[in-house]
Coordinates of C-alpha atoms in Angstrom, one line a residue:
M650 CA 30.8 62.0 -39.3
Q651 CA 27.2 63.3 -39.2
G652 CA 26.3 66.3 -41.3
S653 CA 25.8 69.9 -40.3
R654 CA 23.2 70.7 -37.6
S655 CA 24.1 74.3 -37.7
G656 CA 23.0 74.9 -41.3
A657 CA 26.4 76.5 -41.9
A658 CA 28.6 75.7 -44.9
W659 CA 30.9 73.9 -42.5
R660 CA 30.8 72.0 -39.2
S661 CA 31.1 74.7 -36.4
G662 CA 31.6 74.4 -32.7
V663 CA 32.8 75.8 -29.5
Y664 CA 34.7 75.1 -26.2
V665 CA 33.0 76.4 -23.1
P666 CA 34.7 75.8 -19.7
G667 CA 32.9 73.5 -17.3
S668 CA 31.8 70.6 -19.6
D669 CA 28.2 71.4 -19.2
P670 CA 26.0 70.8 -22.2
E671 CA 23.6 73.5 -21.1
E672 CA 26.3 76.1 -21.4
Y673 CA 27.1 74.9 -24.9
E674 CA 23.5 75.2 -25.8
A675 CA 23.4 78.7 -24.4
F676 CA 26.3 79.6 -26.7
A677 CA 24.4 78.2 -29.7
A678 CA 21.3 80.2 -28.8
W679 CA 23.4 83.4 -28.4
R680 CA 25.0 83.0 -31.9
G681 CA 21.7 82.0 -33.5
R682 CA 23.0 78.6 -34.9
E683 CA 23.1 75.1 -33.5
L684 CA 26.4 73.5 -32.7
D685 CA 27.9 70.7 -34.8
V686 CA 30.9 70.1 -32.6
V687 CA 31.8 70.4 -28.9
V688 CA 35.4 70.5 -27.9
D689 CA 36.3 69.2 -24.4
W690 CA 39.0 67.5 -22.3
P691 CA 39.2 64.9 -19.7
A692 CA 41.6 65.3 -16.8
R693 CA 45.2 64.1 -17.5
S694 CA 47.0 63.6 -14.2
S695 CA 46.9 59.8 -14.1
W696 CA 46.3 56.9 -16.4
A697 CA 42.8 56.5 -14.8
D698 CA 42.0 60.1 -15.9
I699 CA 42.9 59.3 -19.5
V700 CA 41.6 55.8 -19.8
N701 CA 38.2 56.1 -18.3
P702 CA 36.9 59.7 -17.8
T703 CA 33.5 58.6 -16.7
W704 CA 32.3 62.1 -15.8
L705 CA 33.1 63.3 -19.3
Y706 CA 31.3 60.5 -21.0
N707 CA 28.3 60.9 -18.7
N708 CA 28.1 64.5 -19.6
W709 CA 28.2 64.0 -23.4
S710 CA 26.5 60.7 -23.9
G711 CA 23.2 61.0 -25.7
T712 CA 23.9 64.6 -27.0
P713 CA 23.7 65.2 -30.7
Y714 CA 27.1 66.6 -31.3
I715 CA 30.4 65.5 -32.7
K716 CA 32.7 65.3 -29.7
S717 CA 36.2 66.4 -30.2
F718 CA 38.2 65.4 -27.1
G719 CA 41.8 66.3 -26.4
V720 CA 43.5 63.2 -25.1
A721 CA 46.8 63.3 -23.4
M722 CA 49.4 60.8 -24.7
L723 CA 51.0 60.6 -21.3
P724 CA 49.7 61.2 -17.7
E725 CA 51.2 64.4 -16.3
K726 CA 51.6 63.2 -12.7
E727 CA 52.9 59.7 -13.4
S728 CA 56.2 58.4 -14.7
A729 CA 55.8 57.9 -18.4
S730 CA 57.7 58.8 -21.6
L731 CA 57.2 58.8 -25.4
D732 CA 60.0 56.2 -25.8
A733 CA 58.2 53.8 -23.5
C734 CA 55.0 54.4 -25.2
A735 CA 56.6 53.7 -28.6
R736 CA 57.9 50.4 -27.2
G737 CA 54.4 49.3 -26.3
S738 CA 54.7 49.7 -22.5
Y739 CA 51.3 51.3 -22.2
D740 CA 49.4 49.2 -24.7
R741 CA 47.0 47.8 -22.0
H742 CA 46.0 51.3 -21.0
W743 CA 45.1 52.2 -24.6
R744 CA 43.2 49.1 -25.3
E745 CA 41.2 49.9 -22.2
F746 CA 40.7 53.4 -23.4
G747 CA 39.3 52.1 -26.7
E748 CA 37.1 49.6 -24.9
N749 CA 35.6 52.1 -22.7
L750 CA 34.7 54.5 -25.5
A751 CA 33.1 51.6 -27.5
E752 CA 31.1 50.3 -24.5
R753 CA 29.7 53.7 -24.0
G754 CA 28.6 53.8 -27.6
L755 CA 30.6 56.9 -28.3
A756 CA 33.3 55.7 -30.7
D757 CA 31.4 56.8 -33.9
E758 CA 30.7 60.2 -32.4
V759 CA 34.2 61.1 -31.2
I760 CA 37.3 62.8 -32.7
I761 CA 40.5 62.2 -30.7
R762 CA 42.9 65.0 -30.6
L763 CA 45.7 62.9 -29.4
G764 CA 48.7 64.8 -27.9
W765 CA 47.4 68.1 -29.2
E766 CA 49.8 71.0 -29.7
F767 CA 52.8 68.7 -29.6
N768 CA 55.1 71.1 -31.4
G769 CA 54.8 73.4 -28.4
D770 CA 56.9 72.9 -25.3
W771 CA 54.2 73.1 -22.7
Y772 CA 53.0 69.6 -22.5
K773 CA 54.6 66.4 -21.3
W774 CA 54.3 64.8 -24.7
S775 CA 56.0 67.7 -26.6
A776 CA 57.8 66.2 -29.6
R777 CA 61.3 67.1 -28.7
N778 CA 62.1 63.6 -30.1
P779 CA 59.7 63.7 -33.1
E780 CA 60.4 60.1 -34.1
A781 CA 59.4 58.9 -30.6
F782 CA 56.2 61.0 -30.8
A783 CA 55.2 59.5 -34.1
A784 CA 56.1 56.0 -33.0
C785 CA 54.0 56.5 -29.8
W786 CA 51.1 57.7 -31.9
R787 CA 51.2 54.6 -34.0
A788 CA 51.3 52.3 -31.0
I789 CA 48.4 54.0 -29.5
H790 CA 46.4 54.1 -32.7
T791 CA 47.0 50.4 -33.3
Q792 CA 45.7 49.4 -29.9
V793 CA 42.7 51.6 -29.9
E794 CA 41.7 50.8 -33.5
R795 CA 41.4 47.1 -32.7
V796 CA 38.5 47.8 -30.4
A797 CA 37.1 51.2 -31.5
P798 CA 37.7 51.4 -35.3
E799 CA 35.0 54.1 -35.8
L800 CA 37.0 56.8 -33.9
R801 CA 38.6 59.6 -35.9
W802 CA 42.0 60.9 -35.2
D803 CA 43.1 64.5 -35.4
W804 CA 46.8 65.2 -35.5
N805 CA 46.8 68.7 -34.1
V806 CA 49.7 71.2 -34.4
N807 CA 50.0 74.8 -33.0
R808 CA 50.3 77.3 -35.9
G809 CA 53.8 78.5 -36.6
R810 CA 57.3 77.3 -36.1
G811 CA 57.4 74.9 -33.2
H812 CA 59.1 75.2 -29.8
S813 CA 59.8 71.5 -29.2
V814 CA 60.3 70.6 -32.9
A815 CA 60.7 73.4 -35.4
D816 CA 59.1 71.4 -38.3
A817 CA 56.2 69.4 -36.9
R818 CA 56.1 67.3 -40.0
K819 CA 58.9 65.3 -38.5
A820 CA 56.4 64.0 -36.0
Y821 CA 53.8 62.9 -38.5
P822 CA 52.9 59.3 -37.9
G823 CA 51.8 58.4 -41.4
D824 CA 48.7 58.7 -43.5
Q825 CA 47.1 55.5 -42.3
Y826 CA 47.1 56.7 -38.7
V827 CA 45.6 60.1 -39.2
D828 CA 42.1 61.3 -40.5
I829 CA 42.3 65.0 -39.8
V830 CA 45.1 67.5 -39.6
G831 CA 44.2 70.1 -36.9
I832 CA 45.6 73.7 -36.5
D833 CA 45.2 75.6 -33.2
S834 CA 45.6 79.2 -33.9
Y835 CA 44.8 82.3 -31.8
D836 CA 45.0 86.1 -32.3
I837 CA 48.6 86.2 -31.1
W838 CA 52.1 86.3 -32.5
P839 CA 51.2 88.6 -34.1
G840 CA 47.7 90.0 -33.2
V841 CA 45.9 90.6 -36.4
R842 CA 45.7 94.3 -36.5
T843 CA 46.6 94.7 -40.3
E844 CA 46.5 92.8 -43.6
A845 CA 50.2 92.1 -43.1
D846 CA 49.6 90.6 -39.7
W847 CA 46.9 88.3 -41.2
Q848 CA 49.3 87.2 -43.9
E849 CA 51.7 86.1 -41.2
H850 CA 48.9 83.9 -39.9
L851 CA 47.8 82.7 -43.2
A852 CA 50.9 82.4 -45.3
G853 CA 53.8 82.7 -42.9
E854 CA 56.1 79.9 -41.9
F855 CA 54.0 76.9 -40.9
G856 CA 50.9 79.1 -41.1
L857 CA 47.3 78.2 -41.7
R858 CA 47.6 77.7 -45.5
F859 CA 50.8 75.5 -45.1
W860 CA 49.0 73.1 -42.9
A861 CA 45.8 73.1 -44.9
D862 CA 47.9 72.3 -48.0
F863 CA 49.8 69.6 -46.1
A864 CA 46.4 68.0 -45.2
I865 CA 44.8 68.3 -48.5
Q866 CA 47.8 66.8 -50.4
R867 CA 47.5 63.7 -48.3
G868 CA 43.8 63.4 -48.7
K869 CA 43.0 64.6 -45.1
Q870 CA 40.5 67.1 -43.9
V871 CA 41.5 70.1 -42.0
S872 CA 40.3 71.2 -38.5
V873 CA 40.8 74.4 -36.4
P874 CA 39.9 72.9 -33.0
E875 CA 41.0 76.0 -31.1
W876 CA 40.8 79.5 -32.3
G877 CA 39.8 82.8 -30.8
L878 CA 40.7 86.2 -29.3
Y879 CA 43.4 86.2 -26.7
P880 CA 43.7 89.7 -25.1
G881 CA 44.6 88.4 -21.6
T882 CA 47.6 88.6 -19.5
E883 CA 49.4 85.5 -20.8
Q884 CA 50.1 87.1 -24.2
A885 CA 50.2 90.8 -23.1
G886 CA 51.8 92.8 -26.0
N887 CA 51.5 90.1 -28.5
N888 CA 47.8 89.9 -29.1
G889 CA 45.2 91.9 -31.1
G890 CA 42.9 92.8 -28.2
D891 CA 39.1 93.0 -28.8
N892 CA 39.6 92.4 -32.5
P893 CA 36.7 92.0 -35.0
L894 CA 39.2 91.9 -37.9
Y895 CA 40.7 88.6 -36.6
I896 CA 37.2 87.1 -36.4
E897 CA 36.4 88.2 -39.9
K898 CA 39.7 86.9 -41.3
M899 CA 39.3 83.4 -39.6
V900 CA 35.7 83.0 -40.9
G901 CA 36.9 83.9 -44.4
F902 CA 39.7 81.2 -44.1
F903 CA 37.0 78.6 -43.0
R904 CA 34.9 79.5 -46.0
S905 CA 37.8 79.2 -48.4
L906 CA 38.4 75.5 -47.3
G907 CA 35.0 74.4 -48.5
D908 CA 34.6 70.6 -48.1
H909 CA 38.2 70.3 -46.9
L910 CA 37.2 71.7 -43.5
A911 CA 36.2 69.0 -41.0
Y912 CA 35.3 71.4 -38.2
E913 CA 36.2 74.5 -36.3
S914 CA 35.7 75.5 -32.7
Y915 CA 35.8 78.9 -31.0
F916 CA 37.7 78.9 -27.6
N917 CA 35.2 80.8 -25.4
Q918 CA 37.6 81.1 -22.4
S919 CA 37.1 83.9 -19.9
R920 CA 39.9 83.4 -17.4
S921 CA 42.2 86.4 -17.1
G922 CA 45.2 84.8 -18.9
V923 CA 43.0 84.3 -22.1
A924 CA 40.1 86.7 -21.8
G925 CA 38.7 85.6 -25.2
S926 CA 35.1 85.1 -24.1
L927 CA 32.5 86.4 -26.5
V928 CA 29.5 85.7 -24.2
S929 CA 28.8 84.8 -20.5
P930 CA 30.8 87.0 -20.0
N931 CA 31.2 89.2 -23.0
Q932 CA 34.7 90.3 -22.6
N933 CA 35.2 91.5 -26.3
P934 CA 32.1 93.5 -27.3
R935 CA 33.6 94.3 -30.8
G936 CA 34.7 90.8 -31.5
S937 CA 31.5 89.4 -30.1
A938 CA 29.4 91.5 -32.4
A939 CA 31.5 90.5 -35.4
Y940 CA 31.2 86.7 -34.6
Q941 CA 27.4 87.0 -34.0
K942 CA 26.9 88.8 -37.2
L943 CA 29.0 86.3 -39.2
Y944 CA 27.4 83.3 -37.7
R945 CA 23.7 84.3 -37.8

């Protein structure tokens, strides 16, 4: 991957709703540092959405960022299963997916977060059968690698004990199929109000340090593709609110990883369920000030 545009000690990025590069540039201007990475998603209702998200590629082609795209393993509105994927039933779709990325000249700029947060129970590809998840991953990787070998692959868990599979390691497809181990981690369960709360995030069961060690022991880099404040209605009672302590602790964790950190990305989402936005709008004045201070 390309080096740091931001001038930070690690590659740093953001997700901003709307897939508009100008909005991402505005976030960079606000924080006083360029972005290295943009996190975004295509739609995922159909195979067409997954295989050829022309609008997404049009938006990001020609921009100087590493693009971290969350890619669904299965379309949400069509009949499809991990077992069928593992048997190769969707190989043609994945060859087409790789061909489209390669033809657009994006393959060497893109990280694929395939089937992100699979240890949760909120996506169609949730790893209730971890062996099938791992086999599906290998089948997809094999097809795409043939036509777009420059892509990088981010095996992306949700921090903590899983809902679909308690121990996400059971769904690991093997070192040859993974470049980065990602950890999505928000200021929830628990909200980081005290040092003890932070230690639960950092050193608790399947916490940040556990997954960082898992990656490093396998010669993989670590990513945190989604992190941020989460004071909205979806996690009422289980979040830290407008919380500068959480921001400070996460940045300290990034710093501790050194060269092992592939990238991190703040989730600047303003919808009421999350309400973690730091700017445009600023829903968290104290957290926003802490982030801006730490990143300038």
